[in-house]
Amino acid sequence: MIYIQGLVQSAILLGAILGIVAYLTWLERKFSGRLQSRVGPYLVGRPHGWLQPIADGLKLISKEDITPSRADRLLFNLAPAWIVVVSLLGFAFLPLTANWVLVNMDLGLLYFTAIGSLLVIGVFAAGWASNNKYALLSSLRSAAQIVAYEVPLLLSLLVPAILAGSLDFKDIIEAQESYWFITFPVIGQISFLIFLLAALAESNKMPFDLSEAESELIAGFNIEYSGMKFAYFYLGEYAHLMAVSLLVSIVFFGGPLGPLLPGGLWIAIKTLAVFLGILWIRWSFLRIRIDQLMMLNWKILTPISFINLLLAGLWVSLNL
Amino acid sequence: MPKKVSKIRLIQAIIFSLWVTFKNLFRKPVTVQYPLEKRPIPDRWRAGTFALTTDKETGDENCIGCKLCERICPSDIIIVELEKHSGRGWAKTFILDLQACIQCELCVQVCPTDAIVMLRGLATPVANRQDYILDKEKLMENEKLFEAAWAAGLKLQKLHEPKQTEVKS
Ligand code: SF4
Ligand code: SF4
């Protein structure tokens, strides 16, 4: 019985996530259009292009599915599935209201970051299996970037965990009853900023989208993919971004906590706000160079997040 | 070694770029949805096709076959053949290959009789390359297609004339 219940719940969650992700792509195109004083999609489903994601999906489904003749067939077909599965797996551990979570475990935060860092395997497999120099270069870059930014990402996520005294999402939410961790003087804001930057770098987003650099690498690691397989990469990317926004809204903005409205609505509003914030950062900056990227990580973000973690630890241990 | 930029400048630049995109968010987009709404074509329009004009009163062609436009055209796409009868020159053939035209308007500027003008309208897209090689007949027909742009040879030449200084005796 409990298995069937779990199956049904996860099916509902999966469907909801896929639908939301499809419309997030529309939202991103609209929002980024407005940020750059354009209009974004508007023709399909006038006047605001409501039907654009559906049209995109139909187009991608009807495209020819090409596997290059020199590619490693197994890996080539496995990589998109890997990306999608891994980025959707993250949602299983994130609580969507104060007491509804698909898989409840004590080490939720740790598990989430561990699964997030498995993405690099899919990216690298895709680049390697395509047997294309651009794809290979791009996946090398992206692997270096993801592995490097894992350090500040984890260190900055540990700050709320230390403040809450637990790695369990539920405890983290409960600890924010009196104040959200983002409002914690200095430490909270610094770890929030570092986490945001590291998460952007992890999901290969705009100021750090070196693995996708159109001007040098054409499209990056997914250059050889077409049709639905390409759509999988797209889906995985946005699902990951959404999971990161959800995580930020939980660990820094108190998740479902808030006056008047029910918890589910609060978490949706906060996630949307964080998502738009990420898009805002993403569409405001230019791409930086690979050496600047690494310098930013190892010389700035990592030391600062270490000091930050130390301060948070000191504060907690002196107060107890 | 690249020039060092101070840290404060960098942070200023980061905040400034965020501010610029934020301002855009609340502005009306500048996009003009072209096929749905059309922008007015300015008076001195310089991107379209050409026409050979005729005299309003007599109905004669204005072109005297002087080949000035053929000489000045930087892309070398105008070919005029001269023919002389009834006291003046005529263009026996006049070929303009619109495919290579860079819309520099030089041919219009040099014409001594306002014979060749640019039209205030877009060139119609064609399916066949041959259709962009405009011969004399097509150019004469074009006159009826759109009105002529503001600029015409004599007007422009007058603008460039040096000011006459009065000679005092
Ligand atoms: S506008 Fe076109 S035809 Fe006239 S001179 Fe320039 S290139 Fe030649
Ligand atoms: S169009 Fe004007 S410049 Fe060209 S040949 Fe005729 S009169 Fe001369």
XYZ file of C-alpha atoms and ligand atoms in Angstrom:
505
model
C 0.000 0.000 0.000
C 2.650 2.462 1.006
C 4.527 1.729 -2.228
C 1.476 2.536 -4.323
C 0.966 5.746 -2.414
C 4.583 6.720 -2.970
C 4.298 5.892 -6.646
C 1.181 7.998 -7.095
C 2.657 10.908 -5.193
C 5.883 10.882 -7.153
C 3.943 10.640 -10.425
C 1.920 13.708 -9.489
C 5.064 15.572 -8.427
C 6.841 14.607 -11.642
C 3.960 15.773 -13.818
C 3.678 19.033 -11.926
C 7.405 19.674 -12.184
C 7.507 18.969 -15.911
C 4.570 21.301 -16.518
C 6.061 24.030 -14.375
C 9.453 23.680 -16.014
C 7.887 24.006 -19.467
C 6.313 27.269 -18.420
C 9.471 28.435 -16.692
C 11.152 28.481 -20.095
C 8.355 30.731 -21.315
C 8.733 32.913 -18.240
C 12.455 33.185 -18.763
C 12.058 34.229 -22.376
C 9.435 36.803 -21.518
C 11.340 38.160 -18.530
C 14.703 38.313 -20.255
C 13.014 40.022 -23.160
C 11.692 42.729 -20.876
C 15.092 43.089 -19.187
C 16.613 43.824 -22.568
C 13.706 45.963 -23.728
C 12.414 43.341 -26.133
C 9.028 41.619 -26.075
C 9.957 37.939 -26.126
C 7.627 35.348 -27.658
C 4.296 36.847 -28.679
C 2.899 35.211 -31.796
C 1.876 31.715 -30.665
C -1.033 32.351 -28.336
C -1.308 36.095 -28.742
C -0.864 38.525 -27.171
C 1.672 37.049 -24.756
C 2.802 33.834 -26.398
C 1.116 31.568 -23.855
C 1.340 28.551 -26.135
C 5.012 28.926 -26.947
C 6.279 26.064 -24.708
C 3.745 23.682 -26.247
C 4.711 24.733 -29.745
C 8.371 24.271 -28.821
C 7.679 20.832 -27.436
C 5.808 19.754 -30.549
C 8.617 21.033 -32.722
C 11.258 19.191 -30.717
C 9.271 15.946 -30.763
C 8.780 16.074 -34.503
C 12.488 16.642 -35.221
C 14.713 13.922 -36.543
C 16.670 12.087 -33.881
C 20.273 11.886 -35.065
C 23.053 9.813 -33.564
C 26.391 10.660 -35.212
C 27.976 7.606 -36.814
C 31.286 7.954 -34.940
C 29.672 8.576 -31.578
C 29.711 6.201 -28.639
C 26.120 5.058 -28.978
C 25.498 3.821 -25.455
C 26.934 6.846 -23.666
C 25.473 9.215 -26.219
C 21.962 7.980 -25.534
C 22.493 7.588 -21.819
C 23.727 11.112 -21.098
C 20.447 13.032 -21.654
C 18.521 10.523 -19.572
C 21.136 10.812 -16.849
C 20.859 14.590 -16.764
C 17.075 14.546 -16.540
C 16.899 11.826 -13.923
C 19.544 13.401 -11.716
C 18.066 16.867 -11.867
C 14.582 15.552 -11.117
C 15.847 13.356 -8.268
C 16.724 16.449 -6.283
C 13.062 17.319 -5.869
C 12.402 14.148 -3.927
C 14.175 15.509 -0.842
C 12.881 19.067 -0.917
C 9.875 19.716 1.322
C 7.106 21.498 -0.552
C 5.107 22.444 2.517
C 5.945 22.328 6.219
C 5.183 18.621 6.474
C 4.925 17.237 2.952
C 8.059 15.787 1.445
C 8.390 12.780 -0.813
C 11.422 11.230 0.858
C 12.073 12.385 4.378
C 15.595 11.893 5.594
C 17.879 13.343 8.210
C 20.625 14.280 5.775
C 18.385 15.967 3.186
C 20.681 18.907 2.531
C 23.741 16.724 2.061
C 21.831 14.373 -0.196
C 20.562 17.192 -2.338
C 24.021 18.629 -2.956
C 25.451 15.174 -3.584
C 22.859 14.506 -6.253
C 23.338 17.954 -7.750
C 27.022 17.283 -8.236
C 26.282 14.068 -10.136
C 25.175 16.280 -13.035
C 28.785 16.686 -14.088
C 28.946 13.014 -15.070
C 26.102 13.444 -17.535
C 27.600 16.594 -18.982
C 30.992 14.998 -19.396
C 29.552 11.810 -20.869
C 27.600 13.843 -23.400
C 30.663 15.799 -24.445
C 32.898 12.750 -24.638
C 30.455 10.494 -26.462
C 29.597 13.035 -29.149
C 33.102 12.684 -30.594
C 33.220 16.364 -31.440
C 36.026 18.740 -30.529
C 33.730 21.549 -29.440
C 31.645 19.244 -27.307
C 34.749 17.772 -25.708
C 36.290 21.170 -24.941
C 33.040 22.382 -23.528
C 32.517 19.381 -21.317
C 36.082 19.664 -20.018
C 35.466 23.270 -19.100
C 32.169 22.477 -17.542
C 33.603 19.633 -15.505
C 36.388 21.852 -14.187
C 33.892 24.556 -13.369
C 31.367 22.349 -11.604
C 33.972 20.533 -9.541
C 35.603 23.805 -8.522
C 32.415 25.597 -7.583
C 31.246 22.653 -5.534
C 33.537 23.883 -2.744
C 32.019 27.332 -2.063
C 28.564 25.934 -2.801
C 28.783 23.391 -0.034
C 30.572 25.694 2.380
C 27.952 28.404 1.988
C 25.122 25.893 2.345
C 26.645 24.691 5.599
C 26.085 28.098 7.211
C 22.290 27.745 7.484
C 22.826 24.146 8.506
C 25.078 25.269 11.340
C 22.686 28.006 12.394
C 19.853 25.487 12.459
C 22.011 22.782 13.957
C 20.784 20.150 11.525
C 21.021 18.909 7.956
C 17.336 18.016 7.895
C 15.232 20.404 5.834
C 12.412 20.257 8.353
C 14.653 21.368 11.198
C 16.087 24.115 9.019
C 12.601 25.414 8.315
C 11.590 25.209 11.952
C 14.705 27.077 13.037
C 13.611 30.006 10.880
C 10.389 30.562 12.819
C 11.720 33.687 14.490
C 13.897 35.072 11.675
C 14.868 34.016 8.155
C 18.510 33.130 7.711
C 18.905 35.732 4.975
C 18.268 38.418 7.588
C 21.043 37.152 9.841
C 23.498 40.072 9.946
C 26.405 39.798 7.479
C 26.863 36.016 7.665
C 23.456 35.271 6.189
C 23.747 37.675 3.297
C 27.297 36.676 2.429
C 26.509 32.998 2.347
C 23.368 33.720 0.310
C 25.356 35.663 -2.282
C 28.085 33.051 -2.477
C 25.539 30.296 -2.821
C 23.751 32.155 -5.588
C 26.984 32.710 -7.534
C 28.130 29.137 -7.064
C 24.745 27.776 -8.071
C 24.779 29.910 -11.210
C 28.216 28.566 -12.038
C 27.109 25.026 -11.321
C 24.182 25.182 -13.679
C 26.317 26.841 -16.386
C 24.300 30.020 -16.380
C 25.085 33.283 -17.953
C 27.997 35.048 -16.327
C 29.603 31.632 -16.045
C 28.263 29.892 -19.137
C 31.719 29.051 -20.437
C 30.682 25.568 -21.396
C 28.020 26.977 -23.649
C 29.972 29.930 -25.025
C 28.241 30.354 -28.351
C 30.963 32.496 -29.835
C 33.713 29.945 -29.218
C 32.067 26.569 -28.782
C 28.905 27.034 -30.840
C 26.543 25.344 -28.395
C 28.685 23.454 -25.956
C 28.435 19.863 -24.890
C 25.007 19.292 -26.446
C 26.079 20.382 -29.916
C 25.479 16.974 -31.524
C 22.088 16.385 -29.959
C 18.865 16.980 -31.783
C 15.161 16.600 -31.223
C 13.974 15.130 -27.974
C 17.455 14.394 -26.656
C 18.288 18.059 -26.870
C 15.019 18.793 -25.119
C 16.126 16.532 -22.284
C 19.189 18.667 -21.706
C 17.055 21.771 -21.735
C 14.600 20.196 -19.346
C 17.350 19.038 -17.022
C 18.923 22.486 -16.983
C 15.689 24.217 -16.044
C 14.669 21.548 -13.553
C 18.022 21.996 -11.855
C 17.610 25.748 -11.816
C 14.173 25.375 -10.308
C 15.461 22.954 -7.686
C 18.173 25.452 -6.776
C 15.611 28.252 -6.446
C 13.473 26.009 -4.275
C 16.493 25.178 -2.130
C 17.376 28.859 -1.708
C 13.834 29.692 -0.741
C 13.900 26.932 1.859
C 17.281 27.430 3.467
C 17.484 31.211 3.289
C 13.923 32.517 3.036
C 12.139 30.259 5.471
C 10.361 28.100 2.910
C 6.675 27.667 3.710
C 6.780 30.083 6.650
C 4.807 33.262 6.261
C 1.700 35.026 7.484
C -1.858 34.557 6.186
C -1.308 32.477 3.046
C -0.900 28.681 3.219
C 2.617 27.273 3.220
C 2.500 25.833 -0.282
C 1.686 29.227 -1.730
C 4.431 30.952 0.230
C 7.037 28.533 -0.996
C 5.819 28.967 -4.576
C 6.038 32.752 -4.319
C 9.490 32.643 -2.787
C 10.762 30.146 -5.353
C 9.457 32.289 -8.172
C 11.089 35.378 -6.694
C 14.435 33.615 -6.374
C 14.121 32.245 -9.905
C 13.477 35.712 -11.292
C 16.399 37.030 -9.249
C 18.681 34.434 -10.800
C 17.427 35.369 -14.254
C 18.026 39.013 -13.482
C 21.660 38.309 -12.606
C 21.965 36.042 -15.578
C 20.788 38.555 -18.138
C 22.720 41.535 -16.766
C 26.290 40.389 -17.181
C 28.720 39.329 -19.821
C 30.500 36.028 -19.905
C 33.792 36.009 -17.989
C 36.991 34.274 -19.018
C 37.957 30.844 -17.743
C 40.917 32.174 -15.731
C 38.745 34.869 -14.196
C 36.203 32.217 -13.370
C 38.748 30.090 -11.568
C 40.280 33.116 -9.875
C 36.881 34.200 -8.619
C 36.327 30.767 -7.200
C 39.645 29.918 -5.572
C 40.856 33.376 -4.572
C 37.624 35.063 -3.527
C 34.627 32.838 -2.966
C 36.335 29.914 -1.266
C 38.302 31.936 1.349
C 35.316 34.147 2.089
C 33.021 31.188 2.539
C 35.569 29.526 4.848
C 35.748 32.638 7.033
C 31.982 32.910 6.926
C 31.578 29.330 8.032
C 34.076 29.885 10.837
C 32.189 32.968 12.052
C 28.876 31.133 11.975
C 30.392 28.255 13.930
C 31.899 30.642 16.492
C 28.609 32.472 16.936
C 26.663 29.267 17.449
C 29.199 27.704 19.839
C 29.513 30.907 21.932
C 25.751 31.240 22.234
C 24.952 27.730 23.304
C 49.742 42.814 -18.487
C 46.183 44.110 -18.680
C 45.412 47.358 -16.931
C 44.379 46.957 -13.336
C 40.881 48.123 -12.541
C 40.209 49.137 -8.995
C 37.896 46.918 -6.962
C 35.507 49.778 -6.228
C 35.070 50.455 -9.935
C 34.296 46.778 -10.482
C 31.611 46.733 -7.816
C 30.179 49.962 -9.185
C 30.035 48.413 -12.640
C 28.278 45.307 -11.333
C 25.628 47.339 -9.541
C 25.237 49.642 -12.519
C 24.606 46.793 -14.943
C 21.997 45.325 -12.618
C 20.366 48.735 -12.398
C 20.250 49.141 -16.174
C 18.433 45.866 -16.730
C 16.138 46.605 -13.780
C 15.113 49.909 -15.324
C 14.346 48.157 -18.594
C 11.947 45.848 -16.803
C 9.500 48.683 -16.199
C 9.856 50.312 -19.566
C 7.804 49.647 -22.615
C 9.782 47.441 -25.019
C 11.282 49.337 -27.911
C 10.501 46.553 -30.371
C 8.340 47.441 -33.349
C 6.402 44.346 -34.398
C 7.221 44.823 -38.039
C 4.629 43.002 -40.109
C 1.863 43.991 -37.704
C 2.795 47.631 -37.364
C 4.769 49.613 -39.891
C 7.071 52.480 -39.184
C 6.655 55.614 -41.290
C 9.224 55.896 -44.037
C 11.283 59.077 -43.648
C 11.407 61.725 -46.363
C 14.981 61.155 -47.368
C 14.678 57.406 -47.753
C 17.643 55.645 -49.218
C 16.833 51.938 -49.296
C 14.668 50.807 -52.120
C 14.502 50.735 -55.832
C 15.075 53.373 -58.470
C 12.984 55.032 -61.098
C 13.707 57.016 -64.233
C 11.492 60.063 -64.300
C 9.729 61.701 -67.191
C 9.069 65.362 -67.713
C 5.673 66.307 -66.275
C 4.777 68.685 -69.124
C 6.109 67.170 -72.282
C 6.143 63.526 -71.227
C 9.717 63.113 -72.498
C 12.310 61.141 -70.588
C 14.516 63.286 -68.399
C 17.632 61.182 -68.856
C 20.065 62.657 -71.346
C 22.397 59.678 -71.404
C 25.322 61.638 -69.964
C 26.767 58.552 -68.239
C 27.631 60.485 -65.073
C 25.811 57.926 -62.952
C 27.593 55.096 -64.719
C 30.927 56.681 -63.902
C 30.304 57.452 -60.271
C 28.636 54.221 -59.234
C 31.090 52.562 -56.815
C 29.735 49.106 -57.546
C 29.837 49.613 -61.281
C 26.334 48.373 -61.862
C 24.861 51.021 -64.144
C 25.322 50.741 -67.893
C 24.022 53.528 -70.114
C 24.167 53.613 -73.878
C 23.979 57.027 -75.506
C 21.874 57.874 -78.503
C 21.587 61.310 -80.111
C 18.609 62.623 -81.975
C 16.222 65.568 -81.998
C 18.723 67.935 -80.490
C 19.620 66.175 -77.254
C 20.951 62.885 -75.888
C 18.830 59.930 -74.916
C 19.575 56.732 -73.087
C 19.208 53.955 -75.620
C 19.535 51.306 -72.956
C 19.790 51.810 -69.201
C 20.600 48.825 -66.985
C 20.865 48.922 -63.199
C 21.678 45.719 -61.338
C 19.927 46.171 -57.998
C 21.532 43.056 -56.491
C 24.863 44.809 -56.029
C 23.586 48.273 -55.224
C 24.898 49.630 -51.926
C 22.251 52.353 -51.765
C 24.871 55.085 -51.639
C 22.688 57.535 -53.544
C 25.678 58.834 -55.501
C 23.985 58.217 -58.819
C 21.074 60.372 -57.741
C 23.381 63.121 -56.531
C 25.252 63.547 -59.778
C 22.355 63.401 -62.187
C 22.140 66.830 -63.907
C 18.494 66.459 -64.915
C 16.851 64.768 -61.914
C 16.335 61.754 -64.116
C 17.207 58.957 -61.708
C 15.610 59.053 -58.275
C 15.240 56.721 -55.335
C 11.748 55.697 -54.295
C 10.175 55.989 -50.870
C 9.310 52.346 -50.468
C 10.922 48.964 -50.086
C 12.098 46.986 -53.074
C 9.649 44.180 -53.744
C 11.162 40.780 -53.039
C 11.498 38.648 -56.142
C 11.925 34.940 -56.689
C 14.223 35.250 -59.646
C 17.616 36.960 -59.702
C 16.945 38.153 -63.200
C 14.143 40.352 -61.883
C 16.581 42.513 -59.944
C 18.383 43.563 -63.091
C 16.369 46.635 -63.886
C 16.327 47.727 -67.502
C 14.975 50.952 -68.857
C 11.388 49.762 -69.181
C 11.196 48.525 -65.613
C 12.744 51.720 -64.315
C 10.232 53.830 -66.204
C 7.390 51.743 -64.837
C 8.721 52.057 -61.300
C 7.928 55.746 -61.379
C 4.285 54.929 -60.793
C 5.062 52.512 -57.937
C 6.013 54.888 -55.118
C 6.606 58.593 -54.807
C 10.182 59.754 -55.164
C 12.331 60.408 -52.114
C 13.174 63.963 -51.142
C 16.686 63.901 -52.533
C 17.118 64.564 -56.219
C 20.164 65.605 -58.203
C 19.601 69.308 -58.695
C 18.403 69.960 -55.130
C 21.483 68.332 -53.671
C 23.846 70.038 -56.059
C 22.421 73.387 -55.055
C 23.169 72.608 -51.423
C 26.801 72.033 -52.252
C 27.329 75.136 -54.347
C 29.752 77.647 -52.851
C 28.117 80.839 -51.654
C 28.330 83.579 -54.247
C 30.355 86.443 -52.921
C 29.304 89.796 -54.201
C 31.973 91.578 -56.188
C 32.236 95.168 -55.163
C 33.297 97.582 -57.792
S 23.035 53.952 -55.192
Fe 23.434 51.989 -56.166
S 23.267 52.369 -58.331
Fe 23.467 54.351 -57.341
S 25.676 54.784 -57.371
Fe 25.258 53.802 -55.432
S 25.607 51.634 -55.825
Fe 25.423 52.615 -57.831
S 20.285 59.084 -65.218
Fe 21.077 61.140 -65.009
S 23.281 60.858 -64.688
Fe 22.499 58.916 -65.446
S 22.818 59.037 -67.660
Fe 20.737 59.761 -67.273
S 20.946 61.945 -67.073
Fe 23.008 61.128 -66.887
